PDB file of C-alpha atoms in Angstrom:
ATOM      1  CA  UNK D  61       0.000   0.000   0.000  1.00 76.00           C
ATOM      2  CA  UNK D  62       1.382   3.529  -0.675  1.00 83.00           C
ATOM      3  CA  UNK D  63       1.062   6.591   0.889  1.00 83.00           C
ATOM      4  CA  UNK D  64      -1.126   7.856  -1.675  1.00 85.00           C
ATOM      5  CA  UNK D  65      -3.441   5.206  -1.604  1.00 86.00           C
ATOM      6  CA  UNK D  66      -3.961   5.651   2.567  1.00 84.00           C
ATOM      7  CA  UNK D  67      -4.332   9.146   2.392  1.00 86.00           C
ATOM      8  CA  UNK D  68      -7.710   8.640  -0.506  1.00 89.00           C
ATOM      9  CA  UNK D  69      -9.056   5.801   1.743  1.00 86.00           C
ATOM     10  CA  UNK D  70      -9.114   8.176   4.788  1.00 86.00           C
ATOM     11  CA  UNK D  71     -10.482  11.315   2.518  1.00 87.00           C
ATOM     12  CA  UNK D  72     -13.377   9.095   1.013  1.00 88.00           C
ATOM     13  CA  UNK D  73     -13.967   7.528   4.802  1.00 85.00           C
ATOM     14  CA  UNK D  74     -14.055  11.017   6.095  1.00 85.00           C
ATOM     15  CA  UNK D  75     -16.477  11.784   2.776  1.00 85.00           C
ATOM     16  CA  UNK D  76     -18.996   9.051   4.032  1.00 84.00           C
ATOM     17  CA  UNK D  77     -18.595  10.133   7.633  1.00 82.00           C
ATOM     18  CA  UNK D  78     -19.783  13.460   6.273  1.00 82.00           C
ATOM     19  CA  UNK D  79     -22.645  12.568   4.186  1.00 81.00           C
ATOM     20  CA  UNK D  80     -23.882  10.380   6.792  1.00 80.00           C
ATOM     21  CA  UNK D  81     -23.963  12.754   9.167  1.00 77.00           C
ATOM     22  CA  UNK D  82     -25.707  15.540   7.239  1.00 75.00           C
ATOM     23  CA  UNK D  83     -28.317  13.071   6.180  1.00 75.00           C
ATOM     24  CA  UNK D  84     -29.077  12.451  10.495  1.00 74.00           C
ATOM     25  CA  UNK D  85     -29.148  16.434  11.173  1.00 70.00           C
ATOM     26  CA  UNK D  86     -31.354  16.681   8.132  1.00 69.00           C
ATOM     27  CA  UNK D  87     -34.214  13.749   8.683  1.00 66.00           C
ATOM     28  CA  UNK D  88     -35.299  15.217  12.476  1.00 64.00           C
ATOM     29  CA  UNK D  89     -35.437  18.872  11.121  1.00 60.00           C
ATOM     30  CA  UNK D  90     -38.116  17.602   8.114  1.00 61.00           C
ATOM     31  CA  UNK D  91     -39.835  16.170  10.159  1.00 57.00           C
ATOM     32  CA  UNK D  92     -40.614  18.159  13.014  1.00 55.00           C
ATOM     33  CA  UNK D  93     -40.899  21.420  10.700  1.00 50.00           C
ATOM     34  CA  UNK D  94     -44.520  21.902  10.368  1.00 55.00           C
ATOM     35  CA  UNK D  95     -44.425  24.514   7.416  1.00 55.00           C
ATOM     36  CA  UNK D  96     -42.578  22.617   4.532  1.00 55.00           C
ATOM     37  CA  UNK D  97     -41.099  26.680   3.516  1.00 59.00           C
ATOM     38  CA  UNK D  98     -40.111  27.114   7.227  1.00 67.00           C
ATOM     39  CA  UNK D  99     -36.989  28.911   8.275  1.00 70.00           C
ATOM     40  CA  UNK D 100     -35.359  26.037   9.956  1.00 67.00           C
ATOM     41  CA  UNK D 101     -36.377  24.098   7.156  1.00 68.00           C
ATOM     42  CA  UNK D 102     -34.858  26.343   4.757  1.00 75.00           C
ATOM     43  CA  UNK D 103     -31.775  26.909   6.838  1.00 74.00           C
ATOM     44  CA  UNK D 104     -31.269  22.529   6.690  1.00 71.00           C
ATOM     45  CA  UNK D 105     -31.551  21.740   2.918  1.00 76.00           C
ATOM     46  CA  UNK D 106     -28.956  24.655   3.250  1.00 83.00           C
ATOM     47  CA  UNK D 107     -26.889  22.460   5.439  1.00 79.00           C
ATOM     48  CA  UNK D 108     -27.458  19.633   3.804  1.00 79.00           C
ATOM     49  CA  UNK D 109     -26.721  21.153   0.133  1.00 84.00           C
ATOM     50  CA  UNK D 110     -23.069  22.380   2.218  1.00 88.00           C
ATOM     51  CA  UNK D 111     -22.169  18.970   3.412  1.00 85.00           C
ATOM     52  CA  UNK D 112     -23.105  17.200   0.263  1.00 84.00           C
ATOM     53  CA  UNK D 113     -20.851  19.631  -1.687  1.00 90.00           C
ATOM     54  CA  UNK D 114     -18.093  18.972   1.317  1.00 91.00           C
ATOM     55  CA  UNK D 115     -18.829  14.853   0.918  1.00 89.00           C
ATOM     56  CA  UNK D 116     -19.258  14.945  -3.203  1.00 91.00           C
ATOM     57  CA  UNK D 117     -15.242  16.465  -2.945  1.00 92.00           C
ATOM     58  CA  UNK D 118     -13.948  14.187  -0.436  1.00 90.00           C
ATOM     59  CA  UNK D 119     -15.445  11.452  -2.258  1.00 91.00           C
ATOM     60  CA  UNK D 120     -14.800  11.972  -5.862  1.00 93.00           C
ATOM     61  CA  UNK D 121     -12.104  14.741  -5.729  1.00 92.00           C
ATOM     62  CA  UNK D 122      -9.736  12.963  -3.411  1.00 91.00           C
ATOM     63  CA  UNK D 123      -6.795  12.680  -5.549  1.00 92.00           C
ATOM     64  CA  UNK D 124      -7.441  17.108  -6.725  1.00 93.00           C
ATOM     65  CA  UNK D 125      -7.150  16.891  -2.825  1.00 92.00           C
ATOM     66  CA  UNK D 126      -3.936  15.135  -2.055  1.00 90.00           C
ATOM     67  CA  UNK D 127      -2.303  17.139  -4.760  1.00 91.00           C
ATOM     68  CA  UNK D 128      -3.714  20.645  -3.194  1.00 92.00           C
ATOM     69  CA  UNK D 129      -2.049  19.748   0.096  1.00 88.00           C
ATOM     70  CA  UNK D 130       0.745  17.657  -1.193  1.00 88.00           C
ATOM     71  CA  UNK D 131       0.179  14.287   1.218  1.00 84.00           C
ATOM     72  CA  UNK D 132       2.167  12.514  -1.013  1.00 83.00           C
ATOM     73  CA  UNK D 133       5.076  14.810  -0.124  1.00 83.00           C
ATOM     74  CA  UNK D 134       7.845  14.610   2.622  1.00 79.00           C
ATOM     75  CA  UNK D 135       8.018  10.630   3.099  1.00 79.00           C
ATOM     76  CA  UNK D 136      11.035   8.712   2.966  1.00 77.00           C
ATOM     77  CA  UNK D 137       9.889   5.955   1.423  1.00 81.00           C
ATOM     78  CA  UNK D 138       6.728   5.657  -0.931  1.00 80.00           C
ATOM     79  CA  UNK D 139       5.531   2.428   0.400  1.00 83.00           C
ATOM     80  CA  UNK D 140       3.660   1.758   4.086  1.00 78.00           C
ATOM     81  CA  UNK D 141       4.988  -1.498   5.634  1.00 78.00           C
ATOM     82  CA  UNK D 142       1.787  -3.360   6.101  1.00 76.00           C
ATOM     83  CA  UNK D 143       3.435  -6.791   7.113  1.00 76.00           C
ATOM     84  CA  UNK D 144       3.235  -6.169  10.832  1.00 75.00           C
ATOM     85  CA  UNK D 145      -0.537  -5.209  10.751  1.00 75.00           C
ATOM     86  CA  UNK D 146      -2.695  -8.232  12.068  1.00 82.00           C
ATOM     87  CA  UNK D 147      -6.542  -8.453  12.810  1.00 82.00           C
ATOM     88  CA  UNK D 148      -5.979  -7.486  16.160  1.00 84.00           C
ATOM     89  CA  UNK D 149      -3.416  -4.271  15.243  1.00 85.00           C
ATOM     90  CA  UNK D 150      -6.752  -3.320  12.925  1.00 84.00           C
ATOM     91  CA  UNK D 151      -9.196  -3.463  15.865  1.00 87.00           C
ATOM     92  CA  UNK D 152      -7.054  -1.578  17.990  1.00 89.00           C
ATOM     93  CA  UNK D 153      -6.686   1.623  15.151  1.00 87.00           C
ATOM     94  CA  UNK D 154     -10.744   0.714  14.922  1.00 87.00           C
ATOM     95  CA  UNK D 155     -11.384   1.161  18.506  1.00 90.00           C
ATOM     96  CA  UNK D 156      -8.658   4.067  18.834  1.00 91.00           C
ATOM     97  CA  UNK D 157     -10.800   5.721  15.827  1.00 90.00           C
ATOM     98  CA  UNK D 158     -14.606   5.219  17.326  1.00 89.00           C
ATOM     99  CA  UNK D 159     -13.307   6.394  20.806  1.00 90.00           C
ATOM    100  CA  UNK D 160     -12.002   9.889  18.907  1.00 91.00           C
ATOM    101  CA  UNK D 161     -15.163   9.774  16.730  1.00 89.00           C
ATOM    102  CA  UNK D 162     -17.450   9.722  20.000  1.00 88.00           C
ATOM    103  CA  UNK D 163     -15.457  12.133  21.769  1.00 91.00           C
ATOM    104  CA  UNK D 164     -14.987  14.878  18.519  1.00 90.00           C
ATOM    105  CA  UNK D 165     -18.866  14.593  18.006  1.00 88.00           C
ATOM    106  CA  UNK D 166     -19.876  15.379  21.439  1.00 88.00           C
ATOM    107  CA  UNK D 167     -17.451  17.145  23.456  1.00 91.00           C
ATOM    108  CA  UNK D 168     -18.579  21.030  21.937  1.00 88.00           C
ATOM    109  CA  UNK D 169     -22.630  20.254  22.695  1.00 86.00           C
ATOM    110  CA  UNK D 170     -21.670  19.045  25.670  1.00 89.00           C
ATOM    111  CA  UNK D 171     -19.544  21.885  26.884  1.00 89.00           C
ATOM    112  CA  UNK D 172     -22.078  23.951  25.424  1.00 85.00           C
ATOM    113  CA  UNK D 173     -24.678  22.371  27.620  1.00 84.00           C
ATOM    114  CA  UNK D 174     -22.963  22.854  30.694  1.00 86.00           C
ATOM    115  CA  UNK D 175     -22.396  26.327  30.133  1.00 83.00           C
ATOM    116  CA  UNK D 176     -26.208  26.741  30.111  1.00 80.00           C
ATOM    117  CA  UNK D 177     -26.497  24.526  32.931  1.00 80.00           C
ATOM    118  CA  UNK D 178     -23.799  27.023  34.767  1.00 80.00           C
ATOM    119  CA  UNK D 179     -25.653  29.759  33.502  1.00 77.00           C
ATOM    120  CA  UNK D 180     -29.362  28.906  34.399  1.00 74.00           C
ATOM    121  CA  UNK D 181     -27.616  28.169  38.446  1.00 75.00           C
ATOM    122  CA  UNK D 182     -26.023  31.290  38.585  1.00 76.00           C
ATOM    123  CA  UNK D 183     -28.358  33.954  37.190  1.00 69.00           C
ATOM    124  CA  UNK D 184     -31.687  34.800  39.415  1.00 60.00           C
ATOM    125  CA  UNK D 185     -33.718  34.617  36.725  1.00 58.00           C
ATOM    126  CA  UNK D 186     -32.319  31.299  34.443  1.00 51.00           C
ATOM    127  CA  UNK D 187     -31.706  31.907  31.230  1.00 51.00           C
ATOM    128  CA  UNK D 188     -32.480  35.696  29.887  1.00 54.00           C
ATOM    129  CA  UNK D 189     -35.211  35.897  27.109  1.00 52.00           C
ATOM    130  CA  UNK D 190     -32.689  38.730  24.993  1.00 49.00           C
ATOM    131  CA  UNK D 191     -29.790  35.750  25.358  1.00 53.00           C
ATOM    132  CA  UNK D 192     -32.681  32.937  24.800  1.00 50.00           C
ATOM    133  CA  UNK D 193     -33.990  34.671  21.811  1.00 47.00           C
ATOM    134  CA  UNK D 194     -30.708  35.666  20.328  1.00 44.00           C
ATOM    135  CA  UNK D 195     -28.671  32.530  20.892  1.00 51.00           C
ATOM    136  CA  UNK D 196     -31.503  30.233  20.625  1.00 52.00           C
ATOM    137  CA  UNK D 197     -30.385  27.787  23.083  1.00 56.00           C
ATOM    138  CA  UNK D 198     -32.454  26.207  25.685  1.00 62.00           C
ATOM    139  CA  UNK D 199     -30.788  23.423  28.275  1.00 66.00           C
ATOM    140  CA  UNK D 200     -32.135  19.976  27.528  1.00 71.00           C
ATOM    141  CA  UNK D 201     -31.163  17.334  30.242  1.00 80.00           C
ATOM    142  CA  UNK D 202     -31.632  14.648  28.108  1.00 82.00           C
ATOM    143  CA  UNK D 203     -29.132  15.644  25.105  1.00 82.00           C
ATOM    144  CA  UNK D 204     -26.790  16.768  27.689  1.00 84.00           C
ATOM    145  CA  UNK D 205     -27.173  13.015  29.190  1.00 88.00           C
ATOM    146  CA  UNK D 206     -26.478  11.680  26.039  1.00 88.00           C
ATOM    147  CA  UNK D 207     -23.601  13.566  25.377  1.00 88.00           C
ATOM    148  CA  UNK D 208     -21.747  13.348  28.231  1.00 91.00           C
ATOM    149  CA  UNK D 209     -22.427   9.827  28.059  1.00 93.00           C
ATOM    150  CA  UNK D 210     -20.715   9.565  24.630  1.00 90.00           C
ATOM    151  CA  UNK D 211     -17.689  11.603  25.790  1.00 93.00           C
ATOM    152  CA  UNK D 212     -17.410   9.038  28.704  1.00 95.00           C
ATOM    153  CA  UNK D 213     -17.724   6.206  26.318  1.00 94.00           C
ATOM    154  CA  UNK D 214     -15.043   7.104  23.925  1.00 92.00           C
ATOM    155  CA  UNK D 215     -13.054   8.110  26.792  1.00 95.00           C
ATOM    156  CA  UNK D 216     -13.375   4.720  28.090  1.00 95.00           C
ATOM    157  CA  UNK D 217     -12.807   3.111  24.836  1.00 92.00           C
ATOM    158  CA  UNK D 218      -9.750   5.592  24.313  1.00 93.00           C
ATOM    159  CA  UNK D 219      -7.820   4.210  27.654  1.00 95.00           C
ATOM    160  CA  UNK D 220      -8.906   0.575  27.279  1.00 94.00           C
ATOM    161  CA  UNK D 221      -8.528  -0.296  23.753  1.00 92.00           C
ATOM    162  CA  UNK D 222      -6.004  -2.949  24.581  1.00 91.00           C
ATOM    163  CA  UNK D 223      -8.202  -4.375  26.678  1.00 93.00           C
ATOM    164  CA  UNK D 224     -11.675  -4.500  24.261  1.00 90.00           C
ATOM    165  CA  UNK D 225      -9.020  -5.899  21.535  1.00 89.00           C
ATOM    166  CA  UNK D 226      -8.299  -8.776  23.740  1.00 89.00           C
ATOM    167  CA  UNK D 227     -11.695  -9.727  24.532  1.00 88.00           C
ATOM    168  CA  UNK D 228     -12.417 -10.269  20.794  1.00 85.00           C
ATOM    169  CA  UNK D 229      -9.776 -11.627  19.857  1.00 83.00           C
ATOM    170  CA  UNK D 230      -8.960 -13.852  22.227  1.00 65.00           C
ATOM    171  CA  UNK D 231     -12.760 -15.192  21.943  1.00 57.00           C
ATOM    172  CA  UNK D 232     -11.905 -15.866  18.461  1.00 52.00           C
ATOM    173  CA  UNK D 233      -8.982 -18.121  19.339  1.00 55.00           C
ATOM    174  CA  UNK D 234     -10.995 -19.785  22.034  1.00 53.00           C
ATOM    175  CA  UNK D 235     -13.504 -20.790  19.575  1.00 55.00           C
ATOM    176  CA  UNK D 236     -11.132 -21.571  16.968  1.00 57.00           C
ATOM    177  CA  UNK D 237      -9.070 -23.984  19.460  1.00 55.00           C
ATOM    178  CA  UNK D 238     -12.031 -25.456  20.519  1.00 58.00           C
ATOM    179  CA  UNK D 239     -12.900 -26.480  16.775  1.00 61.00           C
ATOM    180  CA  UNK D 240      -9.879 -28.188  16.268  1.00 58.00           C
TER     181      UNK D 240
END
């Protein structure tokens, strides 16, 4: 495998990653818009039109994109030595990847959520309609929840990778010694 030929597998994963996630920002916002010509509405297919722009590049322009920031530059050799990489060195980069994933997608909202949550404790009269209206933010236990729960997840999954690997893996040889 070459150098070139990681860097478009991670640009059209990352592509993916980004369509995906437009597509599950987008389906909530349809349907919980009431007007089909509402703002919110309006302001998603936006979004979504953005993203798909930002996924149709990553996806299909990947090599215009490893030229523009010359990947393919500043490596001694052009080759990756792929010999060492087992099943279980690929579930480790797996798990190492999710954990970031988890913790990249969630960390802002919920930072953002315990700002409100500091806010609403420390002003006398909770959030202030001007900052309410203007910011449109409104604490929501249950997203925060969810959240924090991710960041503690990939957290979790970020200092015990080595030991999630083993449990598969060493399943798998159980099972396969117990065949033979």
């Amino acid at each position: 495998m070459t150098k070139t030929d990681l860097f478009r597998a991670i640009i059209k994963i990352f592509g993916v990653y980004c369509f995906i996630e437009a597509l599950f920002r987008l389906i909530p916002n349809i349907s919980f818009s009431g007007d089909f010509y509402s703002f919110s509405l309006m302001v998603s297919l936006f979004y979504l039109l953005i993203t798909g722009v930002i996924a149709f590049l990553l996806l299909f322009g990947t090599d215009r994109i490893i030229k523009l920031f010359r990947l393919e530059k500043g490596f001694d050799t052009k080759n990756i030595d792929t010999s060492h990489l087992n099943e279980e060195g690929l579930l480790k980069l797996g798990l190492i990847l999710i954990g970031l994933l988890m913790i990249a997608d969630n960390i802002a909202q919920f930072l953002n959520y315990c700002y409100l949550l500091f806010k609403k404790q420390i002003s006398a009269n909770g959030l202030d309609e001007i900052d309410g209206l203007m910011l449109d933010q409104q604490l929501d236990y249950n997203w925060w929840v969810i959240s924090g729960l991710n960041v503690l997840i990939g957290f979790i999954i970020l200092t015990n990778y080595k030991r999630i690997s083993n449990l598969f893996t060493t399943k798998e040889n159980k099972v396969e010694d117990y065949e033979n």
